[in-house]
Coordinates of N, CA and C in Angstrom, one line a residue:
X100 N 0.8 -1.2 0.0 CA 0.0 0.0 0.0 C 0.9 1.3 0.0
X101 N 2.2 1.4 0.5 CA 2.5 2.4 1.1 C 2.7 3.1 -0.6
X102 N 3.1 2.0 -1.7 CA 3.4 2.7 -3.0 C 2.5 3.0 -3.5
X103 N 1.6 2.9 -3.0 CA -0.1 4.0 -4.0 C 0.4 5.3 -3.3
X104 N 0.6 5.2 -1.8 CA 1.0 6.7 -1.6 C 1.9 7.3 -2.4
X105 N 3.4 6.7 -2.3 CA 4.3 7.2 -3.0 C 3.6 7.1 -4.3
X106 N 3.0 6.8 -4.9 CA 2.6 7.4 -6.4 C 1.5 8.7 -6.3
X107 N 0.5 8.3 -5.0 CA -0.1 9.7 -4.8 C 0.8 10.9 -4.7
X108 N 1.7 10.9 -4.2 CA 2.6 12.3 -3.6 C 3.4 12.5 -4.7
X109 N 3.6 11.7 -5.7 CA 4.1 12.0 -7.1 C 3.4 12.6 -8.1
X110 N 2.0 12.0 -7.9 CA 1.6 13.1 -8.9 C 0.8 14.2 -8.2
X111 N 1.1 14.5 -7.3 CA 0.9 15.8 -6.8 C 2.1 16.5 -6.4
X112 N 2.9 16.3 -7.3 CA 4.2 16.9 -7.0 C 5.1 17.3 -5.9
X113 N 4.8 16.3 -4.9 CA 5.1 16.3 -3.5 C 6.6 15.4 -3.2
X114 N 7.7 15.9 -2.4 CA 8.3 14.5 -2.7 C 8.0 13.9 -1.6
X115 N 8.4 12.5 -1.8 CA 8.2 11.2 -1.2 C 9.2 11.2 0.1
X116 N 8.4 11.5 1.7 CA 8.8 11.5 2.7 C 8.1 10.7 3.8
X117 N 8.9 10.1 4.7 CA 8.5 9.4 5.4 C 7.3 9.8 6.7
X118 N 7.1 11.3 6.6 CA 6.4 11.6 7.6 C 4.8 12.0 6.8
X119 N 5.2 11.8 5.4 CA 3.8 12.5 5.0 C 3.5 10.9 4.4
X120 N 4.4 10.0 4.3 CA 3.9 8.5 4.2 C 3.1 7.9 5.4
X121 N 3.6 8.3 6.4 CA 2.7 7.7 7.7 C 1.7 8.4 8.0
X122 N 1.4 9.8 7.4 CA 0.2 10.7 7.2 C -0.8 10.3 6.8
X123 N -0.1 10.1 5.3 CA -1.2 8.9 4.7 C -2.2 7.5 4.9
X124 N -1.1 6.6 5.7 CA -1.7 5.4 6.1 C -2.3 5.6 7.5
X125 N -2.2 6.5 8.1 CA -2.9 7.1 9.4 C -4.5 7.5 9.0
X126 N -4.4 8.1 7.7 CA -6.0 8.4 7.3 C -6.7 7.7 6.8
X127 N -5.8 6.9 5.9 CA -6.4 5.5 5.1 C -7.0 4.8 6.2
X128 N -6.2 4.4 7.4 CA -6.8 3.5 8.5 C -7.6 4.0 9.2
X129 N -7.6 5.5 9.7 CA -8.8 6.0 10.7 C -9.6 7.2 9.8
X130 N -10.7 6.7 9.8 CA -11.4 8.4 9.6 C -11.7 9.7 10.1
X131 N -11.9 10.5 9.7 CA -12.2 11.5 10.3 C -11.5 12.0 11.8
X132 N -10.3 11.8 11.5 CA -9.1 12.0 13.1 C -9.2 13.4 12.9
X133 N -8.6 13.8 14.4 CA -8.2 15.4 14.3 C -6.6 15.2 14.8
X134 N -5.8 16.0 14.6 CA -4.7 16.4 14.4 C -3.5 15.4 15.7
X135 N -4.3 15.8 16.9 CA -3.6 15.2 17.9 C -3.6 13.6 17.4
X136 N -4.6 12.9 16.7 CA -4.6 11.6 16.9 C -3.5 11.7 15.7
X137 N -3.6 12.1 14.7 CA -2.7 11.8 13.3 C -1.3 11.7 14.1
X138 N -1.1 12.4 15.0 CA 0.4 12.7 15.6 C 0.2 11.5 16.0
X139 N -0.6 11.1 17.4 CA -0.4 9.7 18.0 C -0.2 8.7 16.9
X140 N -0.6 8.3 15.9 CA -0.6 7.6 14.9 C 0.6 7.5 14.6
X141 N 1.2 8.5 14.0 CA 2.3 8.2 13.0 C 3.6 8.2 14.0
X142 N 3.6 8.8 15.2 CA 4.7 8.2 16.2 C 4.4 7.2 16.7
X143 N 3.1 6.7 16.6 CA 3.6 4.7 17.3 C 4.5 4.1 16.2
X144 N 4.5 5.1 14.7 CA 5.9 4.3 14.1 C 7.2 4.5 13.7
X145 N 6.9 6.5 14.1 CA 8.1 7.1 13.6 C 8.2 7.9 14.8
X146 N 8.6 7.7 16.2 CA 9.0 8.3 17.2 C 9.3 9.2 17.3
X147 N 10.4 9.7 16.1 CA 11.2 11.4 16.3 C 10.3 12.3 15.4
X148 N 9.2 11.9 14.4 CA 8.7 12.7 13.7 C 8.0 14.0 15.0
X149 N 8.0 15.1 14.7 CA 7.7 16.4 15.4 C 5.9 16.8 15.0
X150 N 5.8 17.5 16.6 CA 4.1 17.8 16.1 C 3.7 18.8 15.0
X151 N 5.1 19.6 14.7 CA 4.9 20.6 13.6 C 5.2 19.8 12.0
X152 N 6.1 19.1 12.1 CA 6.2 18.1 11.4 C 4.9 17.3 10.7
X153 N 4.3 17.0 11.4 CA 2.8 16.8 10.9 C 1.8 17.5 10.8
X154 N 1.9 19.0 11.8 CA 1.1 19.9 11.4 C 0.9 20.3 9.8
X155 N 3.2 20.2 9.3 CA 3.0 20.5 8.4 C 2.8 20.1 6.6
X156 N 2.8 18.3 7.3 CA 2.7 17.4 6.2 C 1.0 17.7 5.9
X157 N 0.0 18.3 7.2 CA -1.2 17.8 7.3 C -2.1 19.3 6.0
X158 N -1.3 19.8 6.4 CA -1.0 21.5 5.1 C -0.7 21.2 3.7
X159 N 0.0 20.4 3.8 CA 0.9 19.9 2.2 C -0.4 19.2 1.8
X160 N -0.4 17.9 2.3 CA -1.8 17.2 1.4 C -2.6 17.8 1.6
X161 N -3.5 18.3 2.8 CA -4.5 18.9 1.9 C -4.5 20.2 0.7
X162 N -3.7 21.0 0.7 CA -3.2 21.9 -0.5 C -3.0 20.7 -1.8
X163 N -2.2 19.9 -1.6 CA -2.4 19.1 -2.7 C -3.7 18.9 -3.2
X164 N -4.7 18.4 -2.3 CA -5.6 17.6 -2.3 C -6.2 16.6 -1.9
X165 N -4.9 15.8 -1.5 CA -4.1 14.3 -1.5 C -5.5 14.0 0.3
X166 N -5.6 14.8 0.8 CA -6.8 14.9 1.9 C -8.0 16.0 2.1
X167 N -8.6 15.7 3.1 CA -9.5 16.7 3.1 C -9.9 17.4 4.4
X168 N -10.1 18.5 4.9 CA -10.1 19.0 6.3 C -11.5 19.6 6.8
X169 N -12.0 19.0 7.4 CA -13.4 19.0 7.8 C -13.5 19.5 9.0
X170 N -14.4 20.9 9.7 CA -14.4 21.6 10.8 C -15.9 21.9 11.1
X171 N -16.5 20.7 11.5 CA -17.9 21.1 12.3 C -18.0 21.8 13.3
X172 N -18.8 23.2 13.4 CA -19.3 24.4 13.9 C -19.3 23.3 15.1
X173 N -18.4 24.3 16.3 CA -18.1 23.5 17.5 C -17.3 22.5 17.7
X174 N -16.3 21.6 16.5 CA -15.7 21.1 16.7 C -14.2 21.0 16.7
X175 N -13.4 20.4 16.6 CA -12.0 20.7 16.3 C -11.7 20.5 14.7
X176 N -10.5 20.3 14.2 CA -10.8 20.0 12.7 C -10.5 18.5 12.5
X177 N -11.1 18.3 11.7 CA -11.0 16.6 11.2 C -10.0 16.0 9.8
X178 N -9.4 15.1 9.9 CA -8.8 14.9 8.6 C -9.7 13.6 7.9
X179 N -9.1 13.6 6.5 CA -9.7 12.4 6.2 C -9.5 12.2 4.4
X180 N -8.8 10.7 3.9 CA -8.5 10.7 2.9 C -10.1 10.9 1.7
X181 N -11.1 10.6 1.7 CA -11.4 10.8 1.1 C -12.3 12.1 0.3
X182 N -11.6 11.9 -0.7 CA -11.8 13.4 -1.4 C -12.3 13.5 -2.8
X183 N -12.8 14.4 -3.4 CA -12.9 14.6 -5.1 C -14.4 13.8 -5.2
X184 N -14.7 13.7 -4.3 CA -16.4 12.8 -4.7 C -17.4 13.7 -4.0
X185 N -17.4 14.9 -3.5 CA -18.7 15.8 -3.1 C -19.5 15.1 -2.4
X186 N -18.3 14.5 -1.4 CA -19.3 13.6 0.3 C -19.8 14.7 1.4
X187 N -20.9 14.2 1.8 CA -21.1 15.0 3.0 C -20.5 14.7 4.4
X188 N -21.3 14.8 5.1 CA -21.6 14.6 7.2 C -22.5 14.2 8.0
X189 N -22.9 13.3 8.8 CA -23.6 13.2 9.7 C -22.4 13.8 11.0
X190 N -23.2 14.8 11.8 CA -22.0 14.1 13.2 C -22.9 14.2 14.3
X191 N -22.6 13.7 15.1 CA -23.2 13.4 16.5 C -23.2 14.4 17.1
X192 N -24.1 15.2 18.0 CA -24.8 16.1 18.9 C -24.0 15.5 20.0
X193 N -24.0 14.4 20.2 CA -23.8 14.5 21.8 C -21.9 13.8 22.1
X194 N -21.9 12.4 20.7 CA -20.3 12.1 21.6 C -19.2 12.7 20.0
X195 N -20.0 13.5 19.4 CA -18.9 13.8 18.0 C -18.9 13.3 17.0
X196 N -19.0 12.1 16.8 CA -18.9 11.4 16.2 C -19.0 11.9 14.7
X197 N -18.2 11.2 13.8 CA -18.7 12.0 12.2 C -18.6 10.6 11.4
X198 N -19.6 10.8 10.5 CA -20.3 9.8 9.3 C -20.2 9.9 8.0
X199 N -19.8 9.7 7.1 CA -19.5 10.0 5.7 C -21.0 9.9 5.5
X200 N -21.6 10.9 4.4 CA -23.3 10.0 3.9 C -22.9 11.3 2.1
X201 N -23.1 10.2 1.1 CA -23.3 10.2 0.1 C -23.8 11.5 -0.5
X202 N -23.7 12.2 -1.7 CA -24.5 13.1 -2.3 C -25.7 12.7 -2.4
X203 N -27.2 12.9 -1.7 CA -28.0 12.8 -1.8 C -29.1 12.8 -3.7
X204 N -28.5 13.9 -4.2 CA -28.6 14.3 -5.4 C -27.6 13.6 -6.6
X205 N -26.5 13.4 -5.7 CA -25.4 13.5 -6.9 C -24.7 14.1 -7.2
X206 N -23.7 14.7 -8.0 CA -22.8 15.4 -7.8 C -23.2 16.8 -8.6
X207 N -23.6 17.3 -9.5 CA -24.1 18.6 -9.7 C -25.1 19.4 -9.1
X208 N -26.3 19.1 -8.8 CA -27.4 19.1 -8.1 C -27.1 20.2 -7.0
X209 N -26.1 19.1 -6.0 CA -25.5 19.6 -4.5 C -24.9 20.9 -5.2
X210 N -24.0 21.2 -6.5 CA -23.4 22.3 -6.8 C -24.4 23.5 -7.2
X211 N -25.6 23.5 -7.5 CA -26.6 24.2 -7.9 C -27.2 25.3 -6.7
X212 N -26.7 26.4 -6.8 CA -27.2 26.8 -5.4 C -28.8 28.1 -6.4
X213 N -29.3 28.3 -5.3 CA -30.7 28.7 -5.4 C -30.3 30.1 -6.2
X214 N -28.6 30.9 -5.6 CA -28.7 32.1 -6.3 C -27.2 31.9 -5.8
X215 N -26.3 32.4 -6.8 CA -24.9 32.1 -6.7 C -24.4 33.3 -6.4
X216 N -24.7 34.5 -6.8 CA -24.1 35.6 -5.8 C -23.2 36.2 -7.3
X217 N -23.3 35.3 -8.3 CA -22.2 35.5 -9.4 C -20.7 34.4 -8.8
X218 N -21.4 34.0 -8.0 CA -19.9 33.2 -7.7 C -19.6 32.0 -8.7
X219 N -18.9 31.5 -9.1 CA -18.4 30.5 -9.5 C -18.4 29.1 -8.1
X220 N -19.4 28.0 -8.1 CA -19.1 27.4 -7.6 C -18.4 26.3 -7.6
X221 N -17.5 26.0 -7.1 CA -17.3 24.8 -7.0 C -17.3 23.5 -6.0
X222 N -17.3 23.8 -5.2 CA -17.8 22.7 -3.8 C -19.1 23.0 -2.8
X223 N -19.7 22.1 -2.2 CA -20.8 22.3 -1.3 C -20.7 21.5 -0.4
X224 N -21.1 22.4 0.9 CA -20.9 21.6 2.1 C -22.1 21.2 2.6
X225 N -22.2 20.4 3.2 CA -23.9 19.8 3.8 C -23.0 19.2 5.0
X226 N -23.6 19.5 6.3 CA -23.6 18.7 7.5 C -25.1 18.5 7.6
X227 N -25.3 17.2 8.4 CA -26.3 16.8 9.3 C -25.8 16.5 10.7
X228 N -26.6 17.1 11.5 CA -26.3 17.1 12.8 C -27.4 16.0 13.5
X229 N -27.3 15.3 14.4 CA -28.0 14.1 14.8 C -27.7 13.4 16.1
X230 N -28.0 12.2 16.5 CA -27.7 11.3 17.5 C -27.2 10.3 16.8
X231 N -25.9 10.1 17.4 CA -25.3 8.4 16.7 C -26.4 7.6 17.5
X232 N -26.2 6.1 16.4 CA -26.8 4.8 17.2 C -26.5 4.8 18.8
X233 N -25.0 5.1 18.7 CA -24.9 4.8 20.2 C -25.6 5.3 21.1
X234 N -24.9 6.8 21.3 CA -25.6 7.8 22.2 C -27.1 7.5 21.8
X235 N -27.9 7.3 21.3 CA -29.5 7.1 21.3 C -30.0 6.3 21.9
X236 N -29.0 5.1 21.9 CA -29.2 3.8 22.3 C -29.5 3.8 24.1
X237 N -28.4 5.4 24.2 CA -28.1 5.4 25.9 C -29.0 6.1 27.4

């Protein structure tokens, strides 16, 4: 796996380093982390890597694109590889929790806003705010 990254960070013109490689498989494996956990992550394998060090790998991919940086009103910010498909949010009201959920429409639809302002759009954001299973359950 790690060479899909190194081919990702290639063709995003990135070079191939070992702290934005454990960046990678940190997001591949957990969803929607915030910043402190990507740290915990990638020093259970690379010990000396630094918190600004991933602060600053976590800048590079998303400017690439290579991630995506998600900040629900009240929350901290979230990372998360997947990208380029116009996904939304569910997140939890009460323990956080965040949910990937589909373009309901599709992918232009969601782009169609009622009155654009003359803006050029190109992305749209949708959260849904909610009760996870859990917390409901409790």
């Amino acid at each position: 796996m790690t060479f899909d990254f190194e081919a990702q960070l290639r063709a995003a013109s990135l070079r191939v380093t070992k702290p934005r490689l454990a960046v990678l498989a940190a997001l591949h494996e957990h969803r929607h982390v915030d910043t402190d956990t990507v740290i915990t992550l990638v020093r259970a394998e690379h010990p000396m890597v630094s918190h600004q060090a991933v602060y600053d790998v976590l800048r590079a991919l998303t400017d690439a694109g290579l991630v995506r940086r998600i900040a629900p009103a009240g929350s901290t910010a979230r990372y998360e590889s997947r990208v380029a498909d116009n996904h939304h949010h569910v997140v939890c009201r009460s323990c956080g929790a965040i949910a990937d959920v589909d373009c309901a429409a599709g992918h232009v639809p969601c782009l169609t806003a009622s009155d654009d302002h003359g803006y050029v759009v190109d992305e749209a954001e949708v959260v849904y705010w909610g009760t996870c299973p859990d917390c409901a359950s409790k």
